[in-house]
Amino acid sequence: MGGHYSMRRMQRSELDLVVRWAADEGWNPGLLDADAFFTADPSGFFVGTLDGEVIASISVVSYDASYAFLGFYIVRPEVRGRGYGLRLWEYALAQSHARTIGLDGVVAQIPAYERAGFALAHRNVRCVTESRGAGPSAPASRPIEDADLAAVIEYDGRVFGAPRAAFTGSWLTQAGVHSRVHVDAGSVTGYGAIRPATEGFRIGPLFADSPTVAEGLLSDLLGAVPPGVEVAIDVPTVNDAAVRLVHARRMRAEFETARMYLGPAPAAPMHDVYGVTSFELG
């Protein structure tokens, strides 16, 4: 390769390439995540090109003026160690004016992110199990319908810590997604979604007001896919009830990530987060 390196905003078609890179890295993205990701903030995705060829990527997706999330920080293996990723990192962060930027990074890179000003908030553990097929549905739990979307989106913004209506609406309506909402006395008290991934299925988010609601939603989501397939959920270790839930189901831990923030952590009730939505967008 030559030596002319430039940086710019990513085109939608290029995000499909970057999602494939994420799959190659073992992140196991959802098969159709890209549309929802890009809907969240089309101006928040960036690439580095070497002689016109895309070799590096990053996203800094802004949900509002207070909160953005960094992800897809990838450099093609054959050109790593040459500073291309760091230059793109600096370029992308300079485009964001959010008060707080979050990320989920590999644990080994915690010192590097700390040098960039990020502080560790907690760790997430990817836990994996096999689905067992449909069973009886949890009381007050049902598939999310169009009439539920506004209330679910409002609930999602409260638990996530920032409004993300465009993203959540796209996320829940993408092909292949099975979603459930728990309603008590006319109010949303939890919801979750499961989607096909590069390998098996991924659950995310799983938000609930109580361990009982979370357990019922988790059972319903696991029952929404064929028996015997691998299902993964990324559990924040700061939520003791979430950790107990996956231990009770004998899910195996595969790896950890570090949730870190540049700036104050968002006011999110982590005791209601049983499964994070994605490592790429928070």
PDB file of C-alpha atoms in Angstrom:
ATOM      1  CA  MET A   1       0.000   0.000   0.000  1.00  0.00           C
ATOM      2  CA  GLY A   2       1.024   3.574  -0.581  1.00  0.00           C
ATOM      3  CA  GLY A   3       1.227   6.337   1.910  1.00  0.00           C
ATOM      4  CA  HIS A   4      -1.576   8.874   1.368  1.00  0.00           C
ATOM      5  CA  TYR A   5      -3.768   8.672   4.456  1.00  0.00           C
ATOM      6  CA  SER A   6      -6.959  10.695   4.816  1.00  0.00           C
ATOM      7  CA  MET A   7      -9.963  10.712   7.139  1.00  0.00           C
ATOM      8  CA  ARG A   8     -13.617  11.480   6.530  1.00  0.00           C
ATOM      9  CA  ARG A   9     -17.175  10.589   7.499  1.00  0.00           C
ATOM     10  CA  MET A  10     -18.256   7.067   6.650  1.00  0.00           C
ATOM     11  CA  GLN A  11     -20.760   6.298   3.920  1.00  0.00           C
ATOM     12  CA  ARG A  12     -23.639   3.975   4.764  1.00  0.00           C
ATOM     13  CA  SER A  13     -22.348   1.235   2.435  1.00  0.00           C
ATOM     14  CA  GLU A  14     -18.979   1.303   4.201  1.00  0.00           C
ATOM     15  CA  LEU A  15     -20.602   0.470   7.530  1.00  0.00           C
ATOM     16  CA  ASP A  16     -21.444  -2.983   6.167  1.00  0.00           C
ATOM     17  CA  LEU A  17     -17.718  -3.537   5.612  1.00  0.00           C
ATOM     18  CA  VAL A  18     -16.905  -2.349   9.125  1.00  0.00           C
ATOM     19  CA  VAL A  19     -19.542  -4.647  10.655  1.00  0.00           C
ATOM     20  CA  ARG A  20     -17.819  -7.537   8.859  1.00  0.00           C
ATOM     21  CA  TRP A  21     -14.529  -6.411  10.416  1.00  0.00           C
ATOM     22  CA  ALA A  22     -16.245  -6.480  13.816  1.00  0.00           C
ATOM     23  CA  ALA A  23     -17.358 -10.052  13.128  1.00  0.00           C
ATOM     24  CA  ASP A  24     -13.781 -10.982  12.191  1.00  0.00           C
ATOM     25  CA  GLU A  25     -12.648  -9.525  15.534  1.00  0.00           C
ATOM     26  CA  GLY A  26     -15.015 -11.913  17.334  1.00  0.00           C
ATOM     27  CA  TRP A  27     -17.496  -9.270  18.472  1.00  0.00           C
ATOM     28  CA  ASN A  28     -20.418 -11.238  16.995  1.00  0.00           C
ATOM     29  CA  PRO A  29     -22.548  -8.322  15.760  1.00  0.00           C
ATOM     30  CA  GLY A  30     -26.166  -8.751  14.773  1.00  0.00           C
ATOM     31  CA  LEU A  31     -26.701  -9.612  11.131  1.00  0.00           C
ATOM     32  CA  LEU A  32     -28.787  -6.493  10.458  1.00  0.00           C
ATOM     33  CA  ASP A  33     -27.452  -4.066  13.062  1.00  0.00           C
ATOM     34  CA  ALA A  34     -25.985  -1.602  10.556  1.00  0.00           C
ATOM     35  CA  ASP A  35     -29.215   0.156   9.581  1.00  0.00           C
ATOM     36  CA  ALA A  36     -30.183   0.856  13.199  1.00  0.00           C
ATOM     37  CA  PHE A  37     -26.647   1.975  14.031  1.00  0.00           C
ATOM     38  CA  PHE A  38     -26.539   4.432  11.137  1.00  0.00           C
ATOM     39  CA  THR A  39     -30.043   5.715  11.911  1.00  0.00           C
ATOM     40  CA  ALA A  40     -28.868   6.724  15.389  1.00  0.00           C
ATOM     41  CA  ASP A  41     -26.492   9.384  14.014  1.00  0.00           C
ATOM     42  CA  PRO A  42     -25.400   9.242  10.350  1.00  0.00           C
ATOM     43  CA  SER A  43     -22.730  11.887  11.000  1.00  0.00           C
ATOM     44  CA  GLY A  44     -21.107   9.872  13.798  1.00  0.00           C
ATOM     45  CA  PHE A  45     -19.195   7.292  11.728  1.00  0.00           C
ATOM     46  CA  PHE A  46     -15.683   7.808  10.344  1.00  0.00           C
ATOM     47  CA  VAL A  47     -13.120   5.990   8.220  1.00  0.00           C
ATOM     48  CA  GLY A  48      -9.442   6.341   7.503  1.00  0.00           C
ATOM     49  CA  THR A  49      -8.354   5.583   3.945  1.00  0.00           C
ATOM     50  CA  LEU A  50      -4.911   4.739   2.609  1.00  0.00           C
ATOM     51  CA  ASP A  51      -4.580   5.569  -1.083  1.00  0.00           C
ATOM     52  CA  GLY A  52      -8.392   5.539  -1.234  1.00  0.00           C
ATOM     53  CA  GLU A  53      -8.849   2.161   0.466  1.00  0.00           C
ATOM     54  CA  VAL A  54     -10.671   1.992   3.803  1.00  0.00           C
ATOM     55  CA  ILE A  55      -8.267   0.654   6.437  1.00  0.00           C
ATOM     56  CA  ALA A  56      -9.594   2.068   9.723  1.00  0.00           C
ATOM     57  CA  SER A  57     -12.922   2.889  11.334  1.00  0.00           C
ATOM     58  CA  ILE A  58     -14.445   4.479  14.406  1.00  0.00           C
ATOM     59  CA  SER A  59     -17.822   5.816  15.478  1.00  0.00           C
ATOM     60  CA  VAL A  60     -18.733   8.536  17.963  1.00  0.00           C
ATOM     61  CA  VAL A  61     -22.523   8.467  17.896  1.00  0.00           C
ATOM     62  CA  SER A  62     -24.239  11.388  19.609  1.00  0.00           C
ATOM     63  CA  TYR A  63     -27.589  10.736  21.272  1.00  0.00           C
ATOM     64  CA  ASP A  64     -27.977  14.309  22.480  1.00  0.00           C
ATOM     65  CA  ALA A  65     -25.759  17.206  23.515  1.00  0.00           C
ATOM     66  CA  SER A  66     -24.832  15.450  26.739  1.00  0.00           C
ATOM     67  CA  TYR A  67     -23.999  11.891  25.662  1.00  0.00           C
ATOM     68  CA  ALA A  68     -22.179  10.136  22.833  1.00  0.00           C
ATOM     69  CA  PHE A  69     -20.837   6.616  22.500  1.00  0.00           C
ATOM     70  CA  LEU A  70     -17.607   5.489  20.853  1.00  0.00           C
ATOM     71  CA  GLY A  71     -17.337   2.180  19.012  1.00  0.00           C
ATOM     72  CA  PHE A  72     -16.123   0.351  15.902  1.00  0.00           C
ATOM     73  CA  TYR A  73     -12.522   1.362  16.658  1.00  0.00           C
ATOM     74  CA  ILE A  74     -10.823  -1.024  14.231  1.00  0.00           C
ATOM     75  CA  VAL A  75      -7.693  -0.936  12.088  1.00  0.00           C
ATOM     76  CA  ARG A  76      -7.041  -3.623   9.519  1.00  0.00           C
ATOM     77  CA  PRO A  77      -4.465  -6.049  10.968  1.00  0.00           C
ATOM     78  CA  GLU A  78      -1.863  -5.627   8.216  1.00  0.00           C
ATOM     79  CA  VAL A  79      -1.502  -1.878   8.856  1.00  0.00           C
ATOM     80  CA  ARG A  80      -1.688  -1.775  12.646  1.00  0.00           C
ATOM     81  CA  GLY A  81       1.047  -0.119  14.637  1.00  0.00           C
ATOM     82  CA  ARG A  82       1.542   2.736  12.174  1.00  0.00           C
ATOM     83  CA  GLY A  83      -0.530   5.394  13.925  1.00  0.00           C
ATOM     84  CA  TYR A  84      -3.495   5.327  11.553  1.00  0.00           C
ATOM     85  CA  GLY A  85      -5.942   4.353  14.279  1.00  0.00           C
ATOM     86  CA  LEU A  86      -4.747   7.005  16.719  1.00  0.00           C
ATOM     87  CA  ARG A  87      -5.053   9.713  14.085  1.00  0.00           C
ATOM     88  CA  LEU A  88      -8.598   8.628  13.296  1.00  0.00           C
ATOM     89  CA  TRP A  89      -9.412   8.470  17.030  1.00  0.00           C
ATOM     90  CA  GLU A  90      -8.275  12.070  17.500  1.00  0.00           C
ATOM     91  CA  TYR A  91     -10.092  13.195  14.356  1.00  0.00           C
ATOM     92  CA  ALA A  92     -13.398  11.605  15.393  1.00  0.00           C
ATOM     93  CA  LEU A  93     -13.287  12.829  18.992  1.00  0.00           C
ATOM     94  CA  ALA A  94     -12.661  16.349  17.734  1.00  0.00           C
ATOM     95  CA  GLN A  95     -15.994  16.183  15.873  1.00  0.00           C
ATOM     96  CA  SER A  96     -17.951  15.429  19.055  1.00  0.00           C
ATOM     97  CA  HIS A  97     -19.098  18.137  21.437  1.00  0.00           C
ATOM     98  CA  ALA A  98     -20.923  15.829  23.853  1.00  0.00           C
ATOM     99  CA  ARG A  99     -20.319  16.425  27.548  1.00  0.00           C
ATOM    100  CA  THR A 100     -19.786  12.675  28.073  1.00  0.00           C
ATOM    101  CA  ILE A 101     -18.463   9.976  25.741  1.00  0.00           C
ATOM    102  CA  GLY A 102     -18.799   6.306  26.674  1.00  0.00           C
ATOM    103  CA  LEU A 103     -17.149   3.182  25.298  1.00  0.00           C
ATOM    104  CA  ASP A 104     -16.938  -0.556  25.865  1.00  0.00           C
ATOM    105  CA  GLY A 105     -13.318  -1.549  25.380  1.00  0.00           C
ATOM    106  CA  VAL A 106     -11.287  -4.704  25.788  1.00  0.00           C
ATOM    107  CA  VAL A 107      -9.944  -5.017  29.312  1.00  0.00           C
ATOM    108  CA  ALA A 108      -6.315  -5.100  28.136  1.00  0.00           C
ATOM    109  CA  GLN A 109      -6.719  -1.590  26.714  1.00  0.00           C
ATOM    110  CA  ILE A 110      -7.955   0.015  29.949  1.00  0.00           C
ATOM    111  CA  PRO A 111      -4.587   1.769  30.577  1.00  0.00           C
ATOM    112  CA  ALA A 112      -4.594   3.221  27.052  1.00  0.00           C
ATOM    113  CA  TYR A 113      -8.115   4.567  27.431  1.00  0.00           C
ATOM    114  CA  GLU A 114      -7.242   5.979  30.853  1.00  0.00           C
ATOM    115  CA  ARG A 115      -4.360   7.879  29.283  1.00  0.00           C
ATOM    116  CA  ALA A 116      -6.923   9.384  26.902  1.00  0.00           C
ATOM    117  CA  GLY A 117      -8.953  10.614  29.885  1.00  0.00           C
ATOM    118  CA  PHE A 118     -11.534   7.834  30.167  1.00  0.00           C
ATOM    119  CA  ALA A 119     -12.407   6.454  33.606  1.00  0.00           C
ATOM    120  CA  LEU A 120     -13.570   2.910  34.353  1.00  0.00           C
ATOM    121  CA  ALA A 121     -17.213   2.670  35.447  1.00  0.00           C
ATOM    122  CA  HIS A 122     -17.776  -1.089  35.487  1.00  0.00           C
ATOM    123  CA  ARG A 123     -17.226  -4.254  33.485  1.00  0.00           C
ATOM    124  CA  ASN A 124     -19.588  -6.186  31.253  1.00  0.00           C
ATOM    125  CA  VAL A 125     -19.399  -9.963  30.942  1.00  0.00           C
ATOM    126  CA  ARG A 126     -20.589 -11.790  27.837  1.00  0.00           C
ATOM    127  CA  CYS A 127     -22.546 -14.824  29.014  1.00  0.00           C
ATOM    128  CA  VAL A 128     -23.655 -17.610  26.686  1.00  0.00           C
ATOM    129  CA  THR A 129     -26.234 -20.377  26.888  1.00  0.00           C
ATOM    130  CA  GLU A 130     -28.324 -22.534  24.564  1.00  0.00           C
ATOM    131  CA  SER A 131     -31.971 -21.829  23.908  1.00  0.00           C
ATOM    132  CA  ARG A 132     -34.421 -24.505  25.013  1.00  0.00           C
ATOM    133  CA  GLY A 133     -37.440 -23.665  22.904  1.00  0.00           C
ATOM    134  CA  ALA A 134     -40.705 -22.015  23.799  1.00  0.00           C
ATOM    135  CA  GLY A 135     -42.240 -22.370  27.229  1.00  0.00           C
ATOM    136  CA  PRO A 136     -45.119 -20.623  29.009  1.00  0.00           C
ATOM    137  CA  SER A 137     -44.945 -16.825  28.668  1.00  0.00           C
ATOM    138  CA  ALA A 138     -44.331 -14.680  31.712  1.00  0.00           C
ATOM    139  CA  PRO A 139     -47.427 -12.933  33.081  1.00  0.00           C
ATOM    140  CA  ALA A 140     -47.874  -9.385  31.725  1.00  0.00           C
ATOM    141  CA  SER A 141     -45.257 -10.010  28.993  1.00  0.00           C
ATOM    142  CA  ARG A 142     -46.131  -9.793  25.307  1.00  0.00           C
ATOM    143  CA  PRO A 143     -44.493  -9.134  21.938  1.00  0.00           C
ATOM    144  CA  ILE A 144     -43.885  -5.447  21.281  1.00  0.00           C
ATOM    145  CA  GLU A 145     -46.386  -4.025  18.801  1.00  0.00           C
ATOM    146  CA  ASP A 146     -46.529  -0.676  17.015  1.00  0.00           C
ATOM    147  CA  ALA A 147     -48.870   0.690  19.667  1.00  0.00           C
ATOM    148  CA  ASP A 148     -46.225  -0.056  22.338  1.00  0.00           C
ATOM    149  CA  LEU A 149     -43.302   1.681  20.642  1.00  0.00           C
ATOM    150  CA  ALA A 150     -43.751   5.177  22.070  1.00  0.00           C
ATOM    151  CA  ALA A 151     -43.936   3.908  25.648  1.00  0.00           C
ATOM    152  CA  VAL A 152     -41.030   1.496  25.132  1.00  0.00           C
ATOM    153  CA  ILE A 153     -38.879   4.247  23.604  1.00  0.00           C
ATOM    154  CA  GLU A 154     -39.599   6.529  26.561  1.00  0.00           C
ATOM    155  CA  TYR A 155     -38.738   3.745  29.015  1.00  0.00           C
ATOM    156  CA  ASP A 156     -35.565   2.926  27.075  1.00  0.00           C
ATOM    157  CA  GLY A 157     -34.329   6.516  27.266  1.00  0.00           C
ATOM    158  CA  ARG A 158     -34.796   6.575  31.048  1.00  0.00           C
ATOM    159  CA  VAL A 159     -32.863   3.367  31.633  1.00  0.00           C
ATOM    160  CA  PHE A 160     -30.193   4.003  29.005  1.00  0.00           C
ATOM    161  CA  GLY A 161     -29.524   7.487  30.337  1.00  0.00           C
ATOM    162  CA  ALA A 162     -30.145   9.413  27.109  1.00  0.00           C
ATOM    163  CA  PRO A 163     -32.932   9.655  24.518  1.00  0.00           C
ATOM    164  CA  ARG A 164     -32.395   7.452  21.461  1.00  0.00           C
ATOM    165  CA  ALA A 165     -35.809   7.290  19.806  1.00  0.00           C
ATOM    166  CA  ALA A 166     -34.609   6.891  16.208  1.00  0.00           C
ATOM    167  CA  PHE A 167     -32.220   4.111  17.140  1.00  0.00           C
ATOM    168  CA  THR A 168     -34.643   2.189  19.349  1.00  0.00           C
ATOM    169  CA  GLY A 169     -37.452   2.375  16.812  1.00  0.00           C
ATOM    170  CA  SER A 170     -35.171   1.033  14.088  1.00  0.00           C
ATOM    171  CA  TRP A 171     -33.590  -1.575  16.381  1.00  0.00           C
ATOM    172  CA  LEU A 172     -36.886  -3.130  17.412  1.00  0.00           C
ATOM    173  CA  THR A 173     -38.359  -3.234  13.912  1.00  0.00           C
ATOM    174  CA  GLN A 174     -35.416  -4.742  12.030  1.00  0.00           C
ATOM    175  CA  ALA A 175     -36.060  -8.081  10.358  1.00  0.00           C
ATOM    176  CA  GLY A 176     -35.500 -11.137  12.520  1.00  0.00           C
ATOM    177  CA  VAL A 177     -35.833  -9.366  15.872  1.00  0.00           C
ATOM    178  CA  HIS A 178     -38.072 -10.851  18.564  1.00  0.00           C
ATOM    179  CA  SER A 179     -38.983  -8.379  21.290  1.00  0.00           C
ATOM    180  CA  ARG A 180     -41.002  -8.491  24.492  1.00  0.00           C
ATOM    181  CA  VAL A 181     -42.442  -5.819  26.754  1.00  0.00           C
ATOM    182  CA  HIS A 182     -43.622  -6.220  30.337  1.00  0.00           C
ATOM    183  CA  VAL A 183     -46.547  -3.996  31.315  1.00  0.00           C
ATOM    184  CA  ASP A 184     -47.874  -3.481  34.823  1.00  0.00           C
ATOM    185  CA  ALA A 185     -50.943  -1.327  35.478  1.00  0.00           C
ATOM    186  CA  GLY A 186     -50.590   0.210  32.022  1.00  0.00           C
ATOM    187  CA  SER A 187     -46.917   1.170  32.460  1.00  0.00           C
ATOM    188  CA  VAL A 188     -43.828  -0.383  30.889  1.00  0.00           C
ATOM    189  CA  THR A 189     -41.724  -2.064  33.580  1.00  0.00           C
ATOM    190  CA  GLY A 190     -39.273  -3.865  31.315  1.00  0.00           C
ATOM    191  CA  TYR A 191     -38.472  -4.861  27.777  1.00  0.00           C
ATOM    192  CA  GLY A 192     -35.952  -6.851  25.804  1.00  0.00           C
ATOM    193  CA  ALA A 193     -34.996  -7.976  22.318  1.00  0.00           C
ATOM    194  CA  ILE A 194     -33.180 -10.901  20.733  1.00  0.00           C
ATOM    195  CA  ARG A 195     -31.732 -10.828  17.222  1.00  0.00           C
ATOM    196  CA  PRO A 196     -29.791 -13.114  14.872  1.00  0.00           C
ATOM    197  CA  ALA A 197     -26.031 -12.571  15.020  1.00  0.00           C
ATOM    198  CA  THR A 198     -22.972 -13.793  13.152  1.00  0.00           C
ATOM    199  CA  GLU A 199     -23.012 -16.767  15.512  1.00  0.00           C
ATOM    200  CA  GLY A 200     -26.329 -17.713  17.070  1.00  0.00           C
ATOM    201  CA  PHE A 201     -28.423 -14.949  18.632  1.00  0.00           C
ATOM    202  CA  ARG A 202     -27.783 -11.907  20.824  1.00  0.00           C
ATOM    203  CA  ILE A 203     -30.019 -10.505  23.551  1.00  0.00           C
ATOM    204  CA  GLY A 204     -29.897  -6.759  23.977  1.00  0.00           C
ATOM    205  CA  PRO A 205     -31.154  -4.717  25.536  1.00  0.00           C
ATOM    206  CA  LEU A 206     -32.706  -6.381  28.555  1.00  0.00           C
ATOM    207  CA  PHE A 207     -34.029  -3.652  30.843  1.00  0.00           C
ATOM    208  CA  ALA A 208     -36.320  -4.345  33.803  1.00  0.00           C
ATOM    209  CA  ASP A 209     -37.545  -2.721  36.984  1.00  0.00           C
ATOM    210  CA  SER A 210     -37.055  -5.889  39.044  1.00  0.00           C
ATOM    211  CA  PRO A 211     -35.276  -9.256  38.941  1.00  0.00           C
ATOM    212  CA  THR A 212     -38.641 -11.010  38.570  1.00  0.00           C
ATOM    213  CA  VAL A 213     -39.523  -9.002  35.467  1.00  0.00           C
ATOM    214  CA  ALA A 214     -36.035  -9.544  34.051  1.00  0.00           C
ATOM    215  CA  GLU A 215     -36.219 -13.301  34.609  1.00  0.00           C
ATOM    216  CA  GLY A 216     -39.586 -13.535  32.864  1.00  0.00           C
ATOM    217  CA  LEU A 217     -38.432 -11.493  29.884  1.00  0.00           C
ATOM    218  CA  LEU A 218     -35.223 -13.498  29.590  1.00  0.00           C
ATOM    219  CA  SER A 219     -37.194 -16.746  29.545  1.00  0.00           C
ATOM    220  CA  ASP A 220     -39.529 -15.417  26.872  1.00  0.00           C
ATOM    221  CA  LEU A 221     -36.647 -14.176  24.702  1.00  0.00           C
ATOM    222  CA  LEU A 222     -34.810 -17.500  24.974  1.00  0.00           C
ATOM    223  CA  GLY A 223     -38.025 -19.248  24.010  1.00  0.00           C
ATOM    224  CA  ALA A 224     -38.475 -17.082  20.918  1.00  0.00           C
ATOM    225  CA  VAL A 225     -35.668 -18.765  18.965  1.00  0.00           C
ATOM    226  CA  PRO A 226     -35.176 -22.390  17.898  1.00  0.00           C
ATOM    227  CA  PRO A 227     -33.964 -24.786  20.609  1.00  0.00           C
ATOM    228  CA  GLY A 228     -30.287 -25.630  20.747  1.00  0.00           C
ATOM    229  CA  VAL A 229     -28.922 -22.388  19.289  1.00  0.00           C
ATOM    230  CA  GLU A 230     -26.301 -20.328  21.104  1.00  0.00           C
ATOM    231  CA  VAL A 231     -27.550 -17.137  22.733  1.00  0.00           C
ATOM    232  CA  ALA A 232     -25.341 -14.429  24.224  1.00  0.00           C
ATOM    233  CA  ILE A 233     -26.120 -11.569  26.596  1.00  0.00           C
ATOM    234  CA  ASP A 234     -23.725  -8.898  27.859  1.00  0.00           C
ATOM    235  CA  VAL A 235     -24.293  -8.378  31.582  1.00  0.00           C
ATOM    236  CA  PRO A 236     -23.049  -5.351  33.564  1.00  0.00           C
ATOM    237  CA  THR A 237     -21.285  -6.699  36.642  1.00  0.00           C
ATOM    238  CA  VAL A 238     -22.374  -3.658  38.640  1.00  0.00           C
ATOM    239  CA  ASN A 239     -25.914  -5.111  38.653  1.00  0.00           C
ATOM    240  CA  ASP A 240     -25.742  -7.911  41.239  1.00  0.00           C
ATOM    241  CA  ALA A 241     -29.231  -9.164  40.359  1.00  0.00           C
ATOM    242  CA  ALA A 242     -28.238  -9.534  36.706  1.00  0.00           C
ATOM    243  CA  VAL A 243     -25.148 -11.514  37.662  1.00  0.00           C
ATOM    244  CA  ARG A 244     -27.222 -13.794  39.893  1.00  0.00           C
ATOM    245  CA  LEU A 245     -29.723 -14.318  37.070  1.00  0.00           C
ATOM    246  CA  VAL A 246     -27.153 -15.601  34.563  1.00  0.00           C
ATOM    247  CA  HIS A 247     -25.425 -17.696  37.243  1.00  0.00           C
ATOM    248  CA  ALA A 248     -28.752 -19.331  38.126  1.00  0.00           C
ATOM    249  CA  ARG A 249     -29.128 -20.309  34.479  1.00  0.00           C
ATOM    250  CA  ARG A 250     -25.558 -21.641  34.419  1.00  0.00           C
ATOM    251  CA  MET A 251     -24.550 -19.403  31.551  1.00  0.00           C
ATOM    252  CA  ARG A 252     -20.852 -19.527  30.764  1.00  0.00           C
ATOM    253  CA  ALA A 253     -18.765 -16.365  30.764  1.00  0.00           C
ATOM    254  CA  GLU A 254     -16.770 -15.853  27.569  1.00  0.00           C
ATOM    255  CA  PHE A 255     -15.022 -12.493  27.962  1.00  0.00           C
ATOM    256  CA  GLU A 256     -15.233  -9.096  29.612  1.00  0.00           C
ATOM    257  CA  THR A 257     -15.286  -5.520  28.411  1.00  0.00           C
ATOM    258  CA  ALA A 258     -14.698  -2.296  30.281  1.00  0.00           C
ATOM    259  CA  ARG A 259     -17.387   0.403  30.287  1.00  0.00           C
ATOM    260  CA  MET A 260     -15.544   3.693  30.508  1.00  0.00           C
ATOM    261  CA  TYR A 261     -16.519   7.362  30.302  1.00  0.00           C
ATOM    262  CA  LEU A 262     -14.819  10.549  29.272  1.00  0.00           C
ATOM    263  CA  GLY A 263     -16.739  13.021  31.403  1.00  0.00           C
ATOM    264  CA  PRO A 264     -19.408  12.298  34.034  1.00  0.00           C
ATOM    265  CA  ALA A 265     -21.243   9.002  33.732  1.00  0.00           C
ATOM    266  CA  PRO A 266     -24.845   9.371  32.526  1.00  0.00           C
ATOM    267  CA  ALA A 267     -27.598   9.196  35.117  1.00  0.00           C
ATOM    268  CA  ALA A 268     -28.648   5.664  34.177  1.00  0.00           C
ATOM    269  CA  PRO A 269     -30.213   3.315  36.773  1.00  0.00           C
ATOM    270  CA  MET A 270     -27.796   0.417  36.311  1.00  0.00           C
ATOM    271  CA  HIS A 271     -29.847  -1.791  38.643  1.00  0.00           C
ATOM    272  CA  ASP A 272     -32.399  -1.891  35.796  1.00  0.00           C
ATOM    273  CA  VAL A 273     -29.855  -2.923  33.131  1.00  0.00           C
ATOM    274  CA  TYR A 274     -29.693  -6.722  32.864  1.00  0.00           C
ATOM    275  CA  GLY A 275     -28.248  -6.805  29.347  1.00  0.00           C
ATOM    276  CA  VAL A 276     -26.570  -3.970  27.442  1.00  0.00           C
ATOM    277  CA  THR A 277     -27.856  -3.187  23.966  1.00  0.00           C
ATOM    278  CA  SER A 278     -24.570  -3.441  22.070  1.00  0.00           C
ATOM    279  CA  PHE A 279     -20.856  -2.876  22.563  1.00  0.00           C
ATOM    280  CA  GLU A 280     -20.796  -0.587  19.538  1.00  0.00           C
ATOM    281  CA  LEU A 281     -23.451   1.950  20.572  1.00  0.00           C
ATOM    282  CA  GLY A 282     -23.888   1.327  24.299  1.00  0.00           C
TER     283      GLY A 282
END
